[in-house]
């Protein structure tokens, strides 16, 4: 249906594709046909518009999460009526394909039109994410439809077409959740972020939030853990002396108990404003 022919030529005319996606120029016949077929598949009641429920149903059949439908509507619904007509739908796909092509091109380090396991691993390492070759292979296999152990533009585009990811950081987090591997604590802000994203501070807010969560978990829980251990020791010692039935232990127990009580009061309870 001309889909492969259109997309396989993307590297040779990527400048034109980018401009069309940006300026909303008229679709070429092959692309318009492909978009129309997708729209027809999703338009279950055949009223010429897509609502959120139709999108959810269509995305579910493609193995995507339902919240992605809401993101697509928010990005595409230019007249804010809660529905997508074909023009809004095709404009979203056109713009999203432009983003996907830019990310594909950045992953394709040797510019051969294909992404292999080594390029996936190398790209993640550049972002500060260490993955094994086995993990990189699992990522590739999730997109590799023809079993060649490489990803061409068609496979990349079709895999992410209805997944509204905007940059490489979001791609990495998508891979993390899809394949259950640890991205670590050193994810760096890549060069692929646009100037608008940098100025908005969204990237750094996400990174700082993660750093603050780690700091609070260490500075806040450590003193409480010490207090818990101390109280456990005090309880064990007091119970031990209380259970002693020998009369000559009573003075020692009383003296020791008073010392423990004084230490507990002076070291911990003033912090919480408690009276012992």
Short mmCIF file of the C-alpha atoms (twelve columns), coordinates in Angstrom:
data_MODEL
# 
_entry.id   MODEL 
# 
loop_
_atom_site.group_PDB 
_atom_site.id 
_atom_site.type_symbol 
_atom_site.label_atom_id 
_atom_site.label_alt_id 
_atom_site.label_comp_id 
_atom_site.label_asym_id 
_atom_site.label_seq_id 
_atom_site.Cartn_x 
_atom_site.Cartn_y 
_atom_site.Cartn_z 
_atom_site.pdbx_PDB_model_num 
ATOM 1   C CA . UNK A 1   0.000   0.000   0.000  1 
ATOM 2   C CA . UNK A 2   3.021   2.214   -0.517 1 
ATOM 3   C CA . UNK A 3   3.829   2.577   3.176  1 
ATOM 4   C CA . UNK A 4   7.238   0.952   3.037  1 
ATOM 5   C CA . UNK A 5   8.210   2.873   -0.069 1 
ATOM 6   C CA . UNK A 6   7.303   6.170   1.529  1 
ATOM 7   C CA . UNK A 7   9.157   5.565   4.774  1 
ATOM 8   C CA . UNK A 8   12.219  3.909   3.283  1 
ATOM 9   C CA . UNK A 9   12.880  7.137   1.410  1 
ATOM 10  C CA . UNK A 10  12.690  9.213   4.588  1 
ATOM 11  C CA . UNK A 11  16.470  9.651   4.974  1 
ATOM 12  C CA . UNK A 12  16.840  11.099  1.504  1 
ATOM 13  C CA . UNK A 13  14.116  13.712  1.993  1 
ATOM 14  C CA . UNK A 14  14.022  14.228  5.710  1 
ATOM 15  C CA . UNK A 15  14.253  18.001  5.384  1 
ATOM 16  C CA . UNK A 16  11.007  18.115  3.417  1 
ATOM 17  C CA . UNK A 17  9.271   15.807  5.847  1 
ATOM 18  C CA . UNK A 18  10.283  17.934  8.776  1 
ATOM 19  C CA . UNK A 19  8.975   21.094  7.196  1 
ATOM 20  C CA . UNK A 20  5.694   19.482  6.219  1 
ATOM 21  C CA . UNK A 21  5.180   18.304  9.776  1 
ATOM 22  C CA . UNK A 22  6.006   21.711  11.159 1 
ATOM 23  C CA . UNK A 23  4.024   23.899  8.815  1 
ATOM 24  C CA . UNK A 24  1.018   21.622  8.314  1 
ATOM 25  C CA . UNK A 25  1.566   21.403  4.537  1 
ATOM 26  C CA . UNK A 26  -0.690  19.173  2.454  1 
ATOM 27  C CA . UNK A 27  -0.078  15.456  2.835  1 
ATOM 28  C CA . UNK A 28  1.414   13.525  -0.046 1 
ATOM 29  C CA . UNK A 29  -0.993  10.924  -1.481 1 
ATOM 30  C CA . UNK A 30  0.730   7.869   0.007  1 
ATOM 31  C CA . UNK A 31  0.886   9.300   3.501  1 
ATOM 32  C CA . UNK A 32  -2.676  10.609  3.339  1 
ATOM 33  C CA . UNK A 33  -3.856  7.141   2.309  1 
ATOM 34  C CA . UNK A 34  -2.033  5.551   5.240  1 
ATOM 35  C CA . UNK A 35  -3.455  8.075   7.711  1 
ATOM 36  C CA . UNK A 36  -6.962  7.595   6.287  1 
ATOM 37  C CA . UNK A 37  -6.735  3.834   6.768  1 
ATOM 38  C CA . UNK A 38  -5.641  4.280   10.390 1 
ATOM 39  C CA . UNK A 39  -8.437  6.770   10.994 1 
ATOM 40  C CA . UNK A 40  -10.976 4.363   9.482  1 
ATOM 41  C CA . UNK A 41  -9.787  1.562   11.774 1 
ATOM 42  C CA . UNK A 42  -10.154 3.724   14.886 1 
ATOM 43  C CA . UNK A 43  -13.482 5.363   13.948 1 
ATOM 44  C CA . UNK A 44  -15.700 2.576   15.255 1 
ATOM 45  C CA . UNK A 45  -19.063 4.328   14.852 1 
ATOM 46  C CA . UNK A 46  -18.088 5.766   11.453 1 
ATOM 47  C CA . UNK A 47  -19.142 9.322   12.261 1 
ATOM 48  C CA . UNK A 48  -15.936 10.854  10.908 1 
ATOM 49  C CA . UNK A 49  -14.628 11.766  14.363 1 
ATOM 50  C CA . UNK A 50  -12.643 9.990   17.065 1 
ATOM 51  C CA . UNK A 51  -13.637 10.245  20.701 1 
ATOM 52  C CA . UNK A 52  -11.592 9.199   23.721 1 
ATOM 53  C CA . UNK A 53  -13.324 5.816   24.016 1 
ATOM 54  C CA . UNK A 54  -12.628 4.915   20.400 1 
ATOM 55  C CA . UNK A 55  -8.995  5.845   20.853 1 
ATOM 56  C CA . UNK A 56  -8.741  3.789   24.030 1 
ATOM 57  C CA . UNK A 57  -10.202 0.764   22.280 1 
ATOM 58  C CA . UNK A 58  -7.879  1.159   19.319 1 
ATOM 59  C CA . UNK A 59  -4.784  1.620   21.452 1 
ATOM 60  C CA . UNK A 60  -5.689  -1.340  23.661 1 
ATOM 61  C CA . UNK A 61  -5.711  -3.610  20.605 1 
ATOM 62  C CA . UNK A 62  -2.188  -2.370  19.869 1 
ATOM 63  C CA . UNK A 63  -0.994  -3.192  23.379 1 
ATOM 64  C CA . UNK A 64  -0.767  0.446   24.501 1 
ATOM 65  C CA . UNK A 65  -1.898  1.871   27.814 1 
ATOM 66  C CA . UNK A 66  -5.189  3.744   27.980 1 
ATOM 67  C CA . UNK A 67  -3.655  6.954   29.307 1 
ATOM 68  C CA . UNK A 68  -1.865  7.397   25.981 1 
ATOM 69  C CA . UNK A 69  -5.252  8.084   24.356 1 
ATOM 70  C CA . UNK A 70  -5.806  11.043  26.668 1 
ATOM 71  C CA . UNK A 71  -2.379  12.462  25.811 1 
ATOM 72  C CA . UNK A 72  -3.085  12.184  22.096 1 
ATOM 73  C CA . UNK A 73  -6.408  14.000  22.448 1 
ATOM 74  C CA . UNK A 74  -4.821  16.775  24.514 1 
ATOM 75  C CA . UNK A 75  -2.118  17.293  21.890 1 
ATOM 76  C CA . UNK A 76  -4.354  16.969  18.828 1 
ATOM 77  C CA . UNK A 77  -7.704  18.539  19.741 1 
ATOM 78  C CA . UNK A 78  -7.051  22.023  18.398 1 
ATOM 79  C CA . UNK A 79  -10.681 23.195  18.647 1 
ATOM 80  C CA . UNK A 80  -11.105 21.708  22.147 1 
ATOM 81  C CA . UNK A 81  -14.341 19.860  21.430 1 
ATOM 82  C CA . UNK A 82  -13.070 16.572  22.863 1 
ATOM 83  C CA . UNK A 83  -13.108 14.929  19.417 1 
ATOM 84  C CA . UNK A 84  -10.564 14.464  16.647 1 
ATOM 85  C CA . UNK A 85  -11.517 14.948  13.030 1 
ATOM 86  C CA . UNK A 86  -9.293  13.641  10.247 1 
ATOM 87  C CA . UNK A 87  -7.411  16.929  9.910  1 
ATOM 88  C CA . UNK A 88  -6.514  17.014  13.606 1 
ATOM 89  C CA . UNK A 89  -5.647  13.316  13.568 1 
ATOM 90  C CA . UNK A 90  -3.393  13.581  10.523 1 
ATOM 91  C CA . UNK A 91  -1.706  16.728  11.858 1 
ATOM 92  C CA . UNK A 92  -0.842  14.897  15.076 1 
ATOM 93  C CA . UNK A 93  0.610   11.936  13.164 1 
ATOM 94  C CA . UNK A 94  2.581   14.232  10.879 1 
ATOM 95  C CA . UNK A 95  4.092   16.177  13.792 1 
ATOM 96  C CA . UNK A 96  4.750   13.041  15.819 1 
ATOM 97  C CA . UNK A 97  6.451   11.305  12.894 1 
ATOM 98  C CA . UNK A 98  8.779   14.273  12.623 1 
ATOM 99  C CA . UNK A 99  9.808   13.828  16.276 1 
ATOM 100 C CA . UNK A 100 10.215  10.096  15.796 1 
ATOM 101 C CA . UNK A 101 12.366  10.604  12.721 1 
ATOM 102 C CA . UNK A 102 14.695  12.970  14.578 1 
ATOM 103 C CA . UNK A 103 15.113  10.446  17.403 1 
ATOM 104 C CA . UNK A 104 15.649  7.604   14.927 1 
ATOM 105 C CA . UNK A 105 18.330  9.611   13.146 1 
ATOM 106 C CA . UNK A 106 20.154  10.305  16.432 1 
ATOM 107 C CA . UNK A 107 20.179  6.617   17.330 1 
ATOM 108 C CA . UNK A 108 21.402  5.642   13.865 1 
ATOM 109 C CA . UNK A 109 25.032  6.621   14.480 1 
ATOM 110 C CA . UNK A 110 26.464  5.234   11.233 1 
ATOM 111 C CA . UNK A 111 23.603  6.639   9.112  1 
ATOM 112 C CA . UNK A 112 22.871  3.322   7.410  1 
ATOM 113 C CA . UNK A 113 19.114  3.636   7.929  1 
ATOM 114 C CA . UNK A 114 19.004  0.945   10.598 1 
ATOM 115 C CA . UNK A 115 19.460  0.756   14.368 1 
ATOM 116 C CA . UNK A 116 21.326  -2.233  15.781 1 
ATOM 117 C CA . UNK A 117 21.941  -3.511  19.312 1 
ATOM 118 C CA . UNK A 118 25.267  -1.733  19.643 1 
ATOM 119 C CA . UNK A 119 23.752  1.624   18.704 1 
ATOM 120 C CA . UNK A 120 20.992  1.211   21.300 1 
ATOM 121 C CA . UNK A 121 23.511  0.339   24.007 1 
ATOM 122 C CA . UNK A 122 25.830  3.193   22.989 1 
ATOM 123 C CA . UNK A 123 22.997  5.742   22.934 1 
ATOM 124 C CA . UNK A 124 21.860  4.736   26.418 1 
ATOM 125 C CA . UNK A 125 25.423  4.948   27.712 1 
ATOM 126 C CA . UNK A 126 25.666  8.507   26.359 1 
ATOM 127 C CA . UNK A 127 22.615  9.327   28.493 1 
ATOM 128 C CA . UNK A 128 24.294  7.840   31.558 1 
ATOM 129 C CA . UNK A 129 22.288  4.599   31.468 1 
ATOM 130 C CA . UNK A 130 24.332  1.414   31.679 1 
ATOM 131 C CA . UNK A 131 22.613  -1.587  30.092 1 
ATOM 132 C CA . UNK A 132 23.993  -4.968  29.148 1 
ATOM 133 C CA . UNK A 133 24.030  -6.258  25.601 1 
ATOM 134 C CA . UNK A 134 21.283  -8.683  26.609 1 
ATOM 135 C CA . UNK A 135 19.060  -5.827  27.808 1 
ATOM 136 C CA . UNK A 136 19.735  -3.847  24.628 1 
ATOM 137 C CA . UNK A 137 18.803  -6.937  22.599 1 
ATOM 138 C CA . UNK A 138 15.461  -7.213  24.408 1 
ATOM 139 C CA . UNK A 139 14.725  -3.579  23.588 1 
ATOM 140 C CA . UNK A 140 15.526  -4.152  19.926 1 
ATOM 141 C CA . UNK A 141 13.514  -7.380  19.691 1 
ATOM 142 C CA . UNK A 142 10.406  -5.597  20.983 1 
ATOM 143 C CA . UNK A 143 10.451  -3.487  17.789 1 
ATOM 144 C CA . UNK A 144 11.998  -5.952  15.320 1 
ATOM 145 C CA . UNK A 145 9.096   -7.313  13.259 1 
ATOM 146 C CA . UNK A 146 11.106  -9.068  10.532 1 
ATOM 147 C CA . UNK A 147 13.654  -10.791 12.795 1 
ATOM 148 C CA . UNK A 148 16.716  -9.116  11.271 1 
ATOM 149 C CA . UNK A 149 18.005  -7.878  14.663 1 
ATOM 150 C CA . UNK A 150 17.971  -4.350  13.257 1 
ATOM 151 C CA . UNK A 151 15.304  -1.644  13.325 1 
ATOM 152 C CA . UNK A 152 14.513  0.299   10.170 1 
ATOM 153 C CA . UNK A 153 12.499  3.501   9.998  1 
ATOM 154 C CA . UNK A 154 9.218   1.685   9.290  1 
ATOM 155 C CA . UNK A 155 9.535   -0.505  12.381 1 
ATOM 156 C CA . UNK A 156 10.574  2.401   14.587 1 
ATOM 157 C CA . UNK A 157 7.746   4.643   13.361 1 
ATOM 158 C CA . UNK A 158 5.019   2.019   13.611 1 
ATOM 159 C CA . UNK A 159 6.135   0.953   17.087 1 
ATOM 160 C CA . UNK A 160 5.899   4.480   18.536 1 
ATOM 161 C CA . UNK A 161 3.237   5.999   16.254 1 
ATOM 162 C CA . UNK A 162 0.513   6.065   18.919 1 
ATOM 163 C CA . UNK A 163 2.873   6.427   21.851 1 
ATOM 164 C CA . UNK A 164 3.182   10.207  22.397 1 
ATOM 165 C CA . UNK A 165 6.840   10.329  23.448 1 
ATOM 166 C CA . UNK A 166 8.627   13.597  22.766 1 
ATOM 167 C CA . UNK A 167 12.348  13.072  23.425 1 
ATOM 168 C CA . UNK A 168 15.004  10.481  24.178 1 
ATOM 169 C CA . UNK A 169 14.557  10.733  27.951 1 
ATOM 170 C CA . UNK A 170 10.914  9.683   27.586 1 
ATOM 171 C CA . UNK A 171 11.979  6.863   25.248 1 
ATOM 172 C CA . UNK A 172 14.451  5.629   27.882 1 
ATOM 173 C CA . UNK A 173 11.831  5.677   30.642 1 
ATOM 174 C CA . UNK A 174 9.419   3.865   28.329 1 
ATOM 175 C CA . UNK A 175 12.024  1.146   27.781 1 
ATOM 176 C CA . UNK A 176 12.676  0.975   31.510 1 
ATOM 177 C CA . UNK A 177 9.028   0.298   32.364 1 
ATOM 178 C CA . UNK A 178 8.486   -1.993  29.372 1 
ATOM 179 C CA . UNK A 179 11.525  -4.175  29.984 1 
ATOM 180 C CA . UNK A 180 11.933  -3.775  33.756 1 
ATOM 181 C CA . UNK A 181 15.565  -2.699  33.925 1 
ATOM 182 C CA . UNK A 182 17.140  -0.134  36.223 1 
ATOM 183 C CA . UNK A 183 18.127  3.151   34.560 1 
ATOM 184 C CA . UNK A 184 20.205  4.066   37.609 1 
ATOM 185 C CA . UNK A 185 20.642  7.429   39.271 1 
ATOM 186 C CA . UNK A 186 22.835  9.142   36.674 1 
ATOM 187 C CA . UNK A 187 20.487  9.877   33.780 1 
ATOM 188 C CA . UNK A 188 21.890  13.036  32.187 1 
ATOM 189 C CA . UNK A 189 19.978  15.644  30.224 1 
ATOM 190 C CA . UNK A 190 20.694  14.814  26.564 1 
ATOM 191 C CA . UNK A 191 21.496  17.270  23.795 1 
ATOM 192 C CA . UNK A 192 18.275  16.215  22.069 1 
ATOM 193 C CA . UNK A 193 16.134  18.361  24.389 1 
ATOM 194 C CA . UNK A 194 14.755  21.404  22.651 1 
ATOM 195 C CA . UNK A 195 15.495  24.911  23.865 1 
ATOM 196 C CA . UNK A 196 11.845  25.300  24.881 1 
ATOM 197 C CA . UNK A 197 12.087  22.221  27.108 1 
ATOM 198 C CA . UNK A 198 15.283  23.492  28.700 1 
ATOM 199 C CA . UNK A 199 13.847  26.946  29.385 1 
ATOM 200 C CA . UNK A 200 10.639  25.538  30.832 1 
ATOM 201 C CA . UNK A 201 12.658  23.783  33.511 1 
ATOM 202 C CA . UNK A 202 10.618  20.596  33.145 1 
ATOM 203 C CA . UNK A 203 13.688  18.437  32.638 1 
ATOM 204 C CA . UNK A 204 15.533  19.775  35.647 1 
ATOM 205 C CA . UNK A 205 12.429  19.643  37.857 1 
ATOM 206 C CA . UNK A 206 12.201  15.935  37.161 1 
ATOM 207 C CA . UNK A 207 15.881  15.364  37.912 1 
ATOM 208 C CA . UNK A 208 15.857  17.529  41.066 1 
ATOM 209 C CA . UNK A 209 12.730  15.782  42.322 1 
ATOM 210 C CA . UNK A 210 14.511  12.458  42.083 1 
ATOM 211 C CA . UNK A 211 17.565  13.808  43.873 1 
ATOM 212 C CA . UNK A 212 15.470  15.325  46.669 1 
ATOM 213 C CA . UNK A 213 13.617  12.061  47.159 1 
ATOM 214 C CA . UNK A 214 16.921  10.270  47.667 1 
ATOM 215 C CA . UNK A 215 18.210  12.906  50.079 1 
ATOM 216 C CA . UNK A 216 15.061  12.866  52.205 1 
ATOM 217 C CA . UNK A 217 15.064  9.090   52.379 1 
ATOM 218 C CA . UNK A 218 18.569  9.146   53.848 1 
ATOM 219 C CA . UNK A 219 18.464  12.189  56.146 1 
ATOM 220 C CA . UNK A 220 14.936  11.620  57.388 1 
ATOM 221 C CA . UNK A 221 14.828  7.903   58.006 1 
ATOM 222 C CA . UNK A 222 18.299  7.335   59.456 1 
ATOM 223 C CA . UNK A 223 17.643  9.136   62.822 1 
ATOM 224 C CA . UNK A 224 14.299  7.372   63.162 1 
ATOM 225 C CA . UNK A 225 15.983  4.029   62.605 1 
ATOM 226 C CA . UNK A 226 18.499  4.835   65.350 1 
ATOM 227 C CA . UNK A 227 15.687  5.780   67.723 1 
ATOM 228 C CA . UNK A 228 13.840  2.556   66.949 1 
ATOM 229 C CA . UNK A 229 16.910  0.427   67.685 1 
ATOM 230 C CA . UNK A 230 17.628  2.343   70.905 1 
ATOM 231 C CA . UNK A 231 14.069  1.881   72.166 1 
ATOM 232 C CA . UNK A 232 14.188  -1.809  71.371 1 
ATOM 233 C CA . UNK A 233 17.360  -2.208  73.428 1 
ATOM 234 C CA . UNK A 234 15.876  -0.246  76.338 1 
ATOM 235 C CA . UNK A 235 12.725  -2.375  76.360 1 
ATOM 236 C CA . UNK A 236 14.699  -5.613  76.297 1 
ATOM 237 C CA . UNK A 237 16.944  -4.523  79.180 1 
ATOM 238 C CA . UNK A 238 14.052  -3.255  81.330 1 
ATOM 239 C CA . UNK A 239 12.040  -6.418  80.762 1 
ATOM 240 C CA . UNK A 240 15.087  -8.479  81.682 1 
ATOM 241 C CA . UNK A 241 15.560  -6.719  85.021 1 
ATOM 242 C CA . UNK A 242 11.848  -6.749  85.802 1 
ATOM 243 C CA . UNK A 243 11.739  -10.508 85.425 1 
ATOM 244 C CA . UNK A 244 14.602  -11.025 87.886 1 
ATOM 245 C CA . UNK A 245 13.204  -12.537 91.093 1 
ATOM 246 C CA . UNK A 246 16.292  -12.111 93.271 1 
ATOM 247 C CA . UNK A 247 16.022  -9.438  95.905 1 
ATOM 248 C CA . UNK A 248 19.625  -8.236  95.592 1 
ATOM 249 C CA . UNK A 249 19.009  -7.228  91.956 1 
ATOM 250 C CA . UNK A 250 16.352  -4.658  92.841 1 
ATOM 251 C CA . UNK A 251 18.667  -1.759  93.771 1 
ATOM 252 C CA . UNK A 252 20.764  -2.298  90.673 1 
ATOM 253 C CA . UNK A 253 17.687  -2.507  88.482 1 
ATOM 254 C CA . UNK A 254 16.248  0.696   89.917 1 
ATOM 255 C CA . UNK A 255 19.487  2.593   89.441 1 
ATOM 256 C CA . UNK A 256 19.979  1.272   85.937 1 
ATOM 257 C CA . UNK A 257 16.384  1.990   84.955 1 
ATOM 258 C CA . UNK A 258 16.684  5.591   86.147 1 
ATOM 259 C CA . UNK A 259 19.852  6.065   84.111 1 
ATOM 260 C CA . UNK A 260 18.220  4.657   81.000 1 
ATOM 261 C CA . UNK A 261 15.159  6.844   81.493 1 
ATOM 262 C CA . UNK A 262 17.283  9.968   81.953 1 
ATOM 263 C CA . UNK A 263 19.347  9.207   78.853 1 
ATOM 264 C CA . UNK A 264 16.250  8.528   76.772 1 
ATOM 265 C CA . UNK A 265 14.622  11.761  77.936 1 
ATOM 266 C CA . UNK A 266 17.684  13.954  77.420 1 
ATOM 267 C CA . UNK A 267 18.684  12.544  74.022 1 
ATOM 268 C CA . UNK A 268 15.411  11.989  72.192 1 
ATOM 269 C CA . UNK A 269 12.194  13.234  73.742 1 
ATOM 270 C CA . UNK A 270 13.064  16.972  73.855 1 
ATOM 271 C CA . UNK A 271 13.371  16.781  70.053 1 
ATOM 272 C CA . UNK A 272 9.749   15.735  69.715 1 
ATOM 273 C CA . UNK A 273 8.476   18.056  72.480 1 
ATOM 274 C CA . UNK A 274 7.412   15.120  74.665 1 
ATOM 275 C CA . UNK A 275 7.372   14.846  78.458 1 
ATOM 276 C CA . UNK A 276 8.808   11.705  79.950 1 
# 
